[in-house]
């Protein structure tokens, strides 16, 4: 039936239709109809062709997926059906009236015309990530746009004199040494001065005698800021870009001059120069302001968290260096690893510490006190710097998490063989391990072996999936969002545990199923798509949803910092506009859909 006056007035108050002119709104009202559905009557079902966008005037509508899992319980002023209309094809949802429900029906053709002719309407229904501006600074500049390609090289057997002549001829401050099959080292002007001019090494000797073998390198997927952080922390001026042993390019300090950035690089430098934890703490106290600055600049959420995590990594390595200076050289090789958000490079404005130590199997009981002291120095220092002690004692100070490699192998083997609740929890945390400082070879085989064993154990995979579904998006009755019901954070959304964590859990499962070595959540989803473990459509939707949820979380924290408050993860929906609530709800629906798919064995289809 045609819209009555009260329904027309209602539609005029709903965003984005409230942005239309009086004439356009009158035309819209004349082309819409209103319909009432009794309790339990489907508005549409999975597989139906969708011909309308539905706006709820009164009552409620339950939206479920093809497995009857509830995705949303929508109330007045919410709309539904647009995903199928805009994507094309049959509905992948079922919508059922709860109680007597009155809906305004906007014909598909009318919706398409509104989107085509009215930018504000188009923006409201555009669920894609906004296009990112071209990289203008080091925070987002891919290193392959910064590096010098095909750098000047010489052979290991070439003489030092010949290498120096090449450097002079090309007016460069370094030359890369590459053999017939792979990159081997680098020689800089500093090497020439210190070892040849001042040190007296014969210039007729092979250049390999003065080169730095196996120098620090970065992959072409790195960002310019990664280069700057490495230069600041390690006091070097040249970073070769290497992939699979092949030299692709080099970045020097000269290359960085036109892209100088203060922010995180300055904090990394100051931490790397600090003499104790108290000095580092004064630096890390500036992280909230840095977060707010980066967010206000429009920096992508994954870049923001990556830069902030880089600071934590530098703090950890500096503390390890200070600990070794105090205790003496380690008796056996070791590796310090981070797990949790630091392991995934996803630290935001609030973070505790999660870490562990893997020791060489040469370690004996006599060596353990050294590493207990080292762990105490580092963990205490991290706490001083604001990375508070882990409430669950997932730290290297716990003897359980400071063990030889063989013990770690036994841990993972046991967790995979007997996936009880504790094993599920521990495996989830430990699958996010990332080396920070020490001998990284202690981890290479362990990671590959564990992924292979875990992915082959269907019972373990099933338990890990079930464990991942314990964190669920906050979908409910209040405009489609369920807030915390009681306590200090009543009437707020937990954007960590009910926002980003469900996506983190999904990414971890995809990585396990595909034996993917990526640890970062976004990288895991992208790798799963590339490997065929996640469909292009499902993966793109999940990335869009994750980007929106994670960005909303950082924007909330940045606003708190600007207001002089400490950042947290609890957002009041009342601070969001109808537009923002609608998009956030859609993001949570996507996450719940992907959870349902992986929970029913359809994760690969997405």
Coordinates of C-alpha atoms in Angstrom, one line a residue, residues 97-561:
X97 CA 9.5 -10.7 11.3
X98 CA 9.6 -10.9 15.1
X99 CA 6.2 -9.7 16.4
X100 CA 4.0 -7.6 14.1
X101 CA 6.5 -5.6 12.0
X102 CA 5.9 -2.7 9.6
X103 CA 8.3 -2.1 6.8
X104 CA 8.8 0.5 4.1
X105 CA 9.7 -1.1 0.8
X106 CA 12.1 0.8 -1.5
X107 CA 12.1 -0.8 -5.0
X108 CA 15.5 -1.9 -6.3
X109 CA 15.4 0.5 -9.3
X110 CA 14.7 3.4 -7.0
X111 CA 17.6 2.5 -4.7
X112 CA 20.0 2.3 -7.7
X113 CA 18.8 5.7 -9.0
X114 CA 19.3 7.3 -5.5
X115 CA 22.9 5.9 -5.3
X116 CA 23.6 7.1 -8.8
X117 CA 22.2 10.6 -8.4
X118 CA 22.9 11.4 -4.7
X119 CA 26.5 11.2 -3.4
X120 CA 25.4 11.1 0.3
X121 CA 23.1 8.1 -0.4
X122 CA 25.9 6.4 -2.4
X123 CA 28.4 7.0 0.5
X124 CA 25.9 5.4 2.9
X125 CA 25.5 2.2 1.0
X126 CA 29.2 1.9 -0.1
X127 CA 30.5 -0.8 2.1
X128 CA 34.0 -0.8 0.5
X129 CA 37.1 0.5 2.2
X130 CA 37.8 4.1 1.2
X131 CA 40.5 4.4 -1.4
X132 CA 43.9 5.1 0.1
X133 CA 45.7 8.2 -0.9
X134 CA 49.0 7.7 -2.7
X135 CA 51.9 7.3 -0.3
X136 CA 53.3 10.7 0.7
X137 CA 55.5 9.7 3.6
X138 CA 57.5 6.8 5.0
X139 CA 54.6 5.4 7.1
X140 CA 52.9 4.1 4.0
X141 CA 55.5 4.2 1.3
X142 CA 56.4 0.7 -0.1
X143 CA 60.1 0.2 0.0
X144 CA 60.1 -0.9 -3.7
X145 CA 59.1 2.7 -4.5
X146 CA 62.0 4.0 -2.4
X147 CA 64.9 1.7 -3.2
X148 CA 67.5 2.1 -5.9
X149 CA 66.9 -0.8 -8.3
X150 CA 69.7 -2.9 -9.8
X151 CA 72.4 -1.5 -7.4
X152 CA 76.0 -1.6 -8.4
X153 CA 77.6 -5.0 -7.4
X154 CA 80.9 -6.8 -7.5
X155 CA 82.0 -10.4 -7.2
X156 CA 83.4 -11.7 -3.9
X157 CA 86.8 -12.4 -5.6
X158 CA 87.0 -8.9 -7.1
X159 CA 89.8 -6.9 -5.6
X160 CA 89.2 -4.2 -3.0
X161 CA 90.8 -1.7 -5.5
X162 CA 88.3 -2.7 -8.2
X163 CA 85.4 -2.3 -5.9
X164 CA 86.6 1.1 -4.7
X165 CA 87.0 2.2 -8.4
X166 CA 83.4 1.2 -9.1
X167 CA 82.2 3.2 -6.0
X168 CA 84.1 6.3 -7.2
X169 CA 82.9 5.9 -10.7
X170 CA 79.2 5.7 -9.7
X171 CA 79.5 8.2 -6.8
X172 CA 78.0 5.8 -4.3
X173 CA 78.8 5.1 -0.7
X174 CA 78.5 1.3 -0.8
X175 CA 78.7 -1.6 -3.1
X176 CA 76.9 -4.9 -2.8
X177 CA 78.8 -8.2 -3.1
X178 CA 76.8 -10.9 -5.0
X179 CA 78.0 -14.3 -6.1
X180 CA 76.6 -16.3 -9.0
X181 CA 73.6 -17.5 -7.0
X182 CA 72.9 -15.1 -4.2
X183 CA 73.6 -11.9 -2.3
X184 CA 76.6 -12.3 0.0
X185 CA 77.5 -9.0 1.7
X186 CA 78.1 -5.2 1.5
X187 CA 81.1 -2.9 1.6
X188 CA 80.7 0.7 2.5
X189 CA 82.9 3.8 2.5
X190 CA 83.3 3.3 6.2
X191 CA 84.7 -0.2 5.6
X192 CA 87.2 1.2 3.1
X193 CA 88.4 3.9 5.5
X194 CA 88.5 1.7 8.6
X195 CA 89.9 -1.5 7.1
X196 CA 92.0 -0.4 4.1
X197 CA 93.1 3.2 4.7
X198 CA 93.5 3.1 8.5
X199 CA 93.7 -0.7 8.9
X200 CA 96.3 -1.4 6.2
X201 CA 94.5 -4.2 4.4
X202 CA 96.1 -4.7 1.0
X203 CA 93.8 -3.2 -1.7
X204 CA 94.8 -6.1 -4.0
X205 CA 93.0 -8.6 -1.7
X206 CA 89.5 -10.0 -2.4
X207 CA 86.7 -7.6 -1.5
X208 CA 85.2 -10.5 0.5
X209 CA 87.9 -10.0 3.2
X210 CA 86.5 -6.6 4.2
X211 CA 82.8 -6.9 3.4
X212 CA 80.1 -7.3 6.0
X213 CA 78.7 -10.8 5.4
X214 CA 75.0 -11.5 5.6
X215 CA 74.1 -7.9 6.6
X216 CA 70.7 -6.8 7.8
X217 CA 68.2 -6.8 5.0
X218 CA 64.5 -6.2 4.4
X219 CA 62.1 -7.8 1.9
X220 CA 60.4 -5.7 -0.9
X221 CA 57.1 -6.0 1.1
X222 CA 58.6 -3.7 3.8
X223 CA 57.7 0.0 4.3
X224 CA 60.0 2.9 4.1
X225 CA 59.5 3.4 7.8
X226 CA 60.8 -0.1 8.4
X227 CA 64.1 1.0 6.7
X228 CA 64.3 4.1 8.8
X229 CA 63.6 2.2 12.1
X230 CA 66.3 -0.3 11.2
X231 CA 68.8 2.5 10.4
X232 CA 68.0 4.4 13.6
X233 CA 68.2 1.3 15.9
X234 CA 71.2 -0.4 14.3
X235 CA 73.1 2.7 13.4
X236 CA 73.6 1.8 9.8
X237 CA 73.2 3.8 6.6
X238 CA 72.5 1.1 4.0
X239 CA 69.8 -1.5 3.8
X240 CA 69.8 -4.0 1.0
X241 CA 66.4 -5.2 -0.2
X242 CA 66.5 -9.0 -0.7
X243 CA 64.0 -11.7 -1.5
X244 CA 64.8 -15.4 -1.7
X245 CA 68.5 -14.7 -1.5
X246 CA 68.3 -12.4 -4.5
X247 CA 69.4 -8.7 -4.3
X248 CA 66.6 -6.5 -5.7
X249 CA 67.7 -3.1 -4.6
X250 CA 69.2 -0.9 -1.8
X251 CA 68.0 2.0 0.3
X252 CA 70.5 4.5 1.7
X253 CA 70.2 7.5 4.1
X254 CA 70.3 9.7 1.0
X255 CA 67.2 7.9 -0.4
X256 CA 65.4 8.9 2.8
X257 CA 66.2 12.6 3.0
X258 CA 63.1 13.6 0.9
X259 CA 60.9 11.4 3.0
X260 CA 62.0 12.3 6.5
X261 CA 59.5 11.5 9.1
X262 CA 59.7 12.2 12.8
X263 CA 57.1 10.2 14.7
X264 CA 57.8 6.6 15.4
X265 CA 61.3 6.8 13.9
X266 CA 62.3 9.4 16.4
X267 CA 61.0 7.2 19.3
X268 CA 62.8 4.2 17.9
X269 CA 66.1 6.2 17.8
X270 CA 65.7 7.5 21.4
X271 CA 64.8 4.0 22.7
X272 CA 67.9 2.5 20.9
X273 CA 70.1 5.1 22.6
X274 CA 68.6 4.8 26.1
X275 CA 70.8 3.6 28.9
X276 CA 68.1 2.2 31.2
X277 CA 64.3 1.4 31.3
X278 CA 63.4 4.6 33.0
X279 CA 64.7 6.6 30.1
X280 CA 62.8 4.3 27.7
X281 CA 59.7 4.8 29.7
X282 CA 59.8 8.5 29.1
X283 CA 59.9 7.7 25.4
X284 CA 57.1 5.1 25.4
X285 CA 54.9 7.6 27.3
X286 CA 54.6 9.4 24.0
X287 CA 53.1 6.5 22.2
X288 CA 49.4 7.5 22.8
X289 CA 50.2 10.9 21.3
X290 CA 51.9 9.2 18.4
X291 CA 48.8 7.0 17.9
X292 CA 46.5 10.0 17.9
X293 CA 48.8 11.8 15.4
X294 CA 48.9 8.9 13.0
X295 CA 45.1 8.3 13.2
X296 CA 44.4 12.0 12.6
X297 CA 46.7 11.9 9.5
X298 CA 44.5 9.2 8.1
X299 CA 47.2 6.5 8.4
X300 CA 45.8 3.0 7.8
X301 CA 45.1 1.0 11.0
X302 CA 47.5 -1.8 10.2
X303 CA 50.3 0.7 9.5
X304 CA 49.6 2.5 12.8
X305 CA 49.8 -0.7 14.8
X306 CA 52.8 -1.9 13.0
X307 CA 54.7 1.3 13.7
X308 CA 53.7 1.2 17.4
X309 CA 54.8 -2.4 17.6
X310 CA 58.1 -1.5 16.1
X311 CA 58.7 0.7 19.2
X312 CA 58.0 -2.3 21.5
X313 CA 60.3 -4.5 19.5
X314 CA 63.1 -1.9 19.9
X315 CA 62.4 -1.6 23.6
X316 CA 62.7 -5.4 23.9
X317 CA 65.9 -5.6 22.0
X318 CA 67.5 -2.7 23.9
X319 CA 66.6 -4.4 27.2
X320 CA 68.1 -7.6 26.0
X321 CA 71.3 -5.8 25.1
X322 CA 71.4 -4.1 28.5
X323 CA 70.8 -7.4 30.2
X324 CA 73.6 -9.0 28.4
X325 CA 75.9 -6.1 29.3
X326 CA 75.0 -6.6 32.9
X327 CA 75.1 -10.4 33.0
X328 CA 77.8 -11.1 30.5
X329 CA 77.6 -13.1 27.2
X330 CA 74.9 -15.8 27.2
X331 CA 76.2 -19.3 27.9
X332 CA 74.2 -20.8 24.9
X333 CA 72.3 -19.3 22.0
X334 CA 68.8 -18.2 22.8
X335 CA 65.8 -16.5 21.1
X336 CA 63.3 -14.0 22.6
X337 CA 59.9 -14.2 21.0
X338 CA 56.8 -12.1 21.4
X339 CA 53.2 -13.5 21.1
X340 CA 49.8 -11.8 21.4
X341 CA 49.4 -8.4 19.7
X342 CA 53.1 -7.7 19.7
X343 CA 53.7 -11.0 17.9
X344 CA 51.1 -10.1 15.3
X345 CA 52.5 -6.5 15.1
X346 CA 49.0 -5.2 16.1
X347 CA 49.7 -3.2 19.3
X348 CA 47.4 -0.2 19.8
X349 CA 47.2 2.3 22.6
X350 CA 46.8 -0.4 25.4
X351 CA 48.9 -3.5 25.6
X352 CA 50.3 -5.9 28.1
X353 CA 53.4 -8.1 27.4
X354 CA 53.3 -11.7 26.2
X355 CA 56.7 -13.3 25.6
X356 CA 58.9 -16.4 25.9
X357 CA 62.4 -17.7 25.6
X358 CA 63.6 -20.6 23.5
X359 CA 67.0 -21.9 24.5
X360 CA 69.5 -24.0 22.6
X361 CA 69.3 -27.7 23.4
X362 CA 72.9 -27.3 24.6
X363 CA 71.6 -25.5 27.7
X364 CA 72.0 -27.3 31.0
X365 CA 70.6 -26.7 34.4
X366 CA 73.6 -24.7 35.2
X367 CA 72.7 -22.2 32.4
X368 CA 69.1 -21.7 33.5
X369 CA 69.8 -19.1 36.3
X370 CA 71.4 -16.8 33.7
X371 CA 68.3 -16.8 31.5
X372 CA 66.0 -16.4 34.5
X373 CA 67.9 -13.2 35.4
X374 CA 67.8 -12.1 31.8
X375 CA 64.1 -12.6 31.6
X376 CA 63.5 -10.7 34.8
X377 CA 65.5 -7.7 33.6
X378 CA 63.6 -7.6 30.3
X379 CA 60.1 -8.2 31.7
X380 CA 60.6 -5.7 34.5
X381 CA 61.9 -3.2 32.0
X382 CA 58.9 -3.7 29.7
X383 CA 56.6 -3.2 32.7
X384 CA 58.4 0.0 33.5
X385 CA 57.9 1.1 29.9
X386 CA 54.1 0.6 30.1
X387 CA 53.9 -3.0 28.7
X388 CA 52.4 -4.3 31.9
X389 CA 52.9 -7.8 33.2
X390 CA 50.7 -10.4 31.5
X391 CA 47.8 -11.3 33.8
X392 CA 48.1 -14.9 32.7
X393 CA 51.8 -15.0 33.4
X394 CA 52.6 -15.7 29.7
X395 CA 56.1 -14.3 30.1
X396 CA 59.7 -15.5 29.9
X397 CA 60.0 -15.0 33.7
X398 CA 57.7 -18.1 34.1
X399 CA 60.1 -21.1 34.0
X400 CA 57.5 -22.9 31.9
X401 CA 58.0 -20.4 29.0
X402 CA 61.8 -20.4 29.3
X403 CA 62.9 -23.8 28.0
X404 CA 65.2 -25.5 25.5
X405 CA 64.0 -26.1 22.0
X406 CA 63.3 -29.8 22.6
X407 CA 60.9 -28.9 25.4
X408 CA 59.1 -26.4 23.2
X409 CA 58.8 -29.1 20.5
X410 CA 57.3 -31.4 23.2
X411 CA 54.9 -28.6 24.2
X412 CA 53.4 -28.2 20.8
X413 CA 53.3 -31.9 20.1
X414 CA 51.4 -32.4 23.3
X415 CA 48.9 -29.6 22.7
X416 CA 48.2 -30.9 19.2
X417 CA 47.8 -34.5 20.3
X418 CA 45.6 -33.7 23.3
X419 CA 43.6 -30.5 22.5
X420 CA 42.0 -29.9 25.9
X421 CA 40.8 -26.4 26.8
X422 CA 44.2 -25.3 28.2
X423 CA 46.0 -26.7 25.1
X424 CA 43.6 -24.8 22.8
X425 CA 44.3 -21.6 24.7
X426 CA 48.1 -22.0 24.8
X427 CA 48.3 -23.1 21.1
X428 CA 46.2 -20.1 20.1
X429 CA 48.6 -17.8 21.9
X430 CA 51.8 -19.6 20.7
X431 CA 50.7 -19.7 17.0
X432 CA 51.3 -15.9 17.1
X433 CA 55.0 -16.2 18.0
X434 CA 57.4 -13.8 16.3
X435 CA 61.2 -13.7 16.9
X436 CA 62.4 -10.4 18.4
X437 CA 66.0 -10.9 19.5
X438 CA 68.6 -13.7 19.5
X439 CA 69.2 -16.7 17.2
X440 CA 66.2 -16.9 14.9
X441 CA 67.3 -20.3 13.6
X442 CA 65.9 -21.8 16.8
X443 CA 62.4 -21.0 15.5
X444 CA 62.5 -21.7 11.8
X445 CA 62.1 -25.5 11.9
X446 CA 59.8 -25.3 15.0
X447 CA 57.3 -23.1 13.2
X448 CA 57.2 -25.2 10.0
X449 CA 57.0 -28.5 12.0
X450 CA 54.2 -27.3 14.2
X451 CA 52.1 -26.0 11.4
X452 CA 52.5 -29.2 9.5
X453 CA 51.5 -31.4 12.5
X454 CA 48.6 -29.2 13.6
X455 CA 47.1 -28.9 10.1
X456 CA 47.1 -32.7 9.7
X457 CA 45.3 -33.3 13.0
X458 CA 41.6 -32.8 12.2
X459 CA 40.6 -33.1 15.9
X460 CA 43.0 -30.4 16.9
X461 CA 41.8 -28.1 14.0
X462 CA 38.2 -28.7 15.0
X463 CA 39.0 -27.8 18.7
X464 CA 40.9 -24.7 17.6
X465 CA 38.0 -23.6 15.4
X466 CA 35.6 -24.2 18.3
X467 CA 37.8 -22.1 20.6
X468 CA 38.0 -19.3 18.1
X469 CA 34.2 -19.1 18.0
X470 CA 34.0 -18.2 21.7
X471 CA 34.6 -14.6 20.8
X472 CA 31.6 -13.3 18.9
X473 CA 30.7 -9.9 17.4
X474 CA 28.3 -7.7 19.5
X475 CA 25.2 -8.1 17.4
X476 CA 21.9 -7.6 19.3
X477 CA 18.7 -5.6 19.5
X478 CA 20.0 -2.0 20.1
X479 CA 20.2 -0.9 16.5
X480 CA 21.8 -4.2 15.8
X481 CA 24.6 -3.8 18.4
X482 CA 24.8 -5.6 21.8
X483 CA 26.5 -3.6 24.5
X484 CA 28.0 -4.8 27.8
X485 CA 25.2 -5.2 30.2
X486 CA 26.8 -4.4 33.6
X487 CA 29.9 -3.3 35.3
X488 CA 32.3 -0.5 34.7
X489 CA 31.8 -0.6 30.9
X490 CA 28.1 -1.0 30.9
X491 CA 26.3 0.1 27.6
X492 CA 29.6 0.1 25.7
X493 CA 31.1 -2.1 23.0
X494 CA 34.3 -4.0 23.6
X495 CA 36.1 -3.3 20.4
X496 CA 38.9 -5.6 21.3
X497 CA 37.4 -8.9 22.5
X498 CA 34.1 -8.6 20.5
X499 CA 35.6 -6.6 17.6
X500 CA 39.1 -7.3 16.4
X501 CA 39.7 -10.6 18.3
X502 CA 37.1 -12.6 16.4
X503 CA 38.8 -11.6 13.2
X504 CA 42.2 -12.4 14.7
X505 CA 40.9 -15.9 15.6
X506 CA 39.6 -16.4 12.1
X507 CA 43.0 -15.4 10.6
X508 CA 44.8 -17.8 12.9
X509 CA 42.6 -20.7 11.8
X510 CA 43.1 -19.9 8.1
X511 CA 46.8 -19.8 8.7
X512 CA 46.7 -23.2 10.4
X513 CA 44.6 -24.8 7.8
X514 CA 46.8 -23.5 5.0
X515 CA 50.1 -23.9 6.8
X516 CA 50.7 -20.2 6.3
X517 CA 53.7 -18.7 8.1
X518 CA 52.2 -15.1 8.3
X519 CA 51.5 -14.0 11.8
X520 CA 49.8 -10.6 11.2
X521 CA 46.0 -10.9 10.9
X522 CA 45.6 -9.0 7.7
X523 CA 48.5 -10.8 6.1
X524 CA 47.0 -14.1 7.1
X525 CA 43.7 -13.3 5.5
X526 CA 45.4 -12.1 2.3
X527 CA 47.7 -15.2 2.3
X528 CA 44.6 -17.5 2.7
X529 CA 43.0 -15.8 -0.3
X530 CA 46.1 -16.1 -2.4
X531 CA 46.4 -19.8 -1.5
X532 CA 42.8 -20.6 -2.3
X533 CA 41.9 -21.3 1.4
X534 CA 39.5 -18.4 1.4
X535 CA 37.3 -17.2 -1.5
X536 CA 38.1 -13.8 -3.1
X537 CA 34.6 -12.6 -2.2
X538 CA 34.6 -13.8 1.4
X539 CA 38.1 -12.6 2.0
X540 CA 37.5 -9.2 0.6
X541 CA 34.4 -8.8 2.8
X542 CA 36.3 -9.9 5.8
X543 CA 39.1 -7.5 5.1
X544 CA 36.6 -4.7 4.7
X545 CA 35.0 -5.6 8.0
X546 CA 38.3 -5.9 9.8
X547 CA 39.5 -2.6 8.5
X548 CA 36.4 -0.8 9.6
X549 CA 36.3 -2.4 13.1
X550 CA 40.0 -1.9 13.7
X551 CA 39.9 1.7 12.4
X552 CA 36.9 2.5 14.6
X553 CA 38.9 1.2 17.6
X554 CA 41.9 3.4 16.9
X555 CA 39.7 6.4 16.2
X556 CA 38.1 5.9 19.6
X557 CA 41.5 5.7 21.3
X558 CA 42.8 8.7 19.4
X559 CA 39.7 10.7 20.6
X560 CA 40.3 9.7 24.2
X561 CA 44.0 10.8 24.0

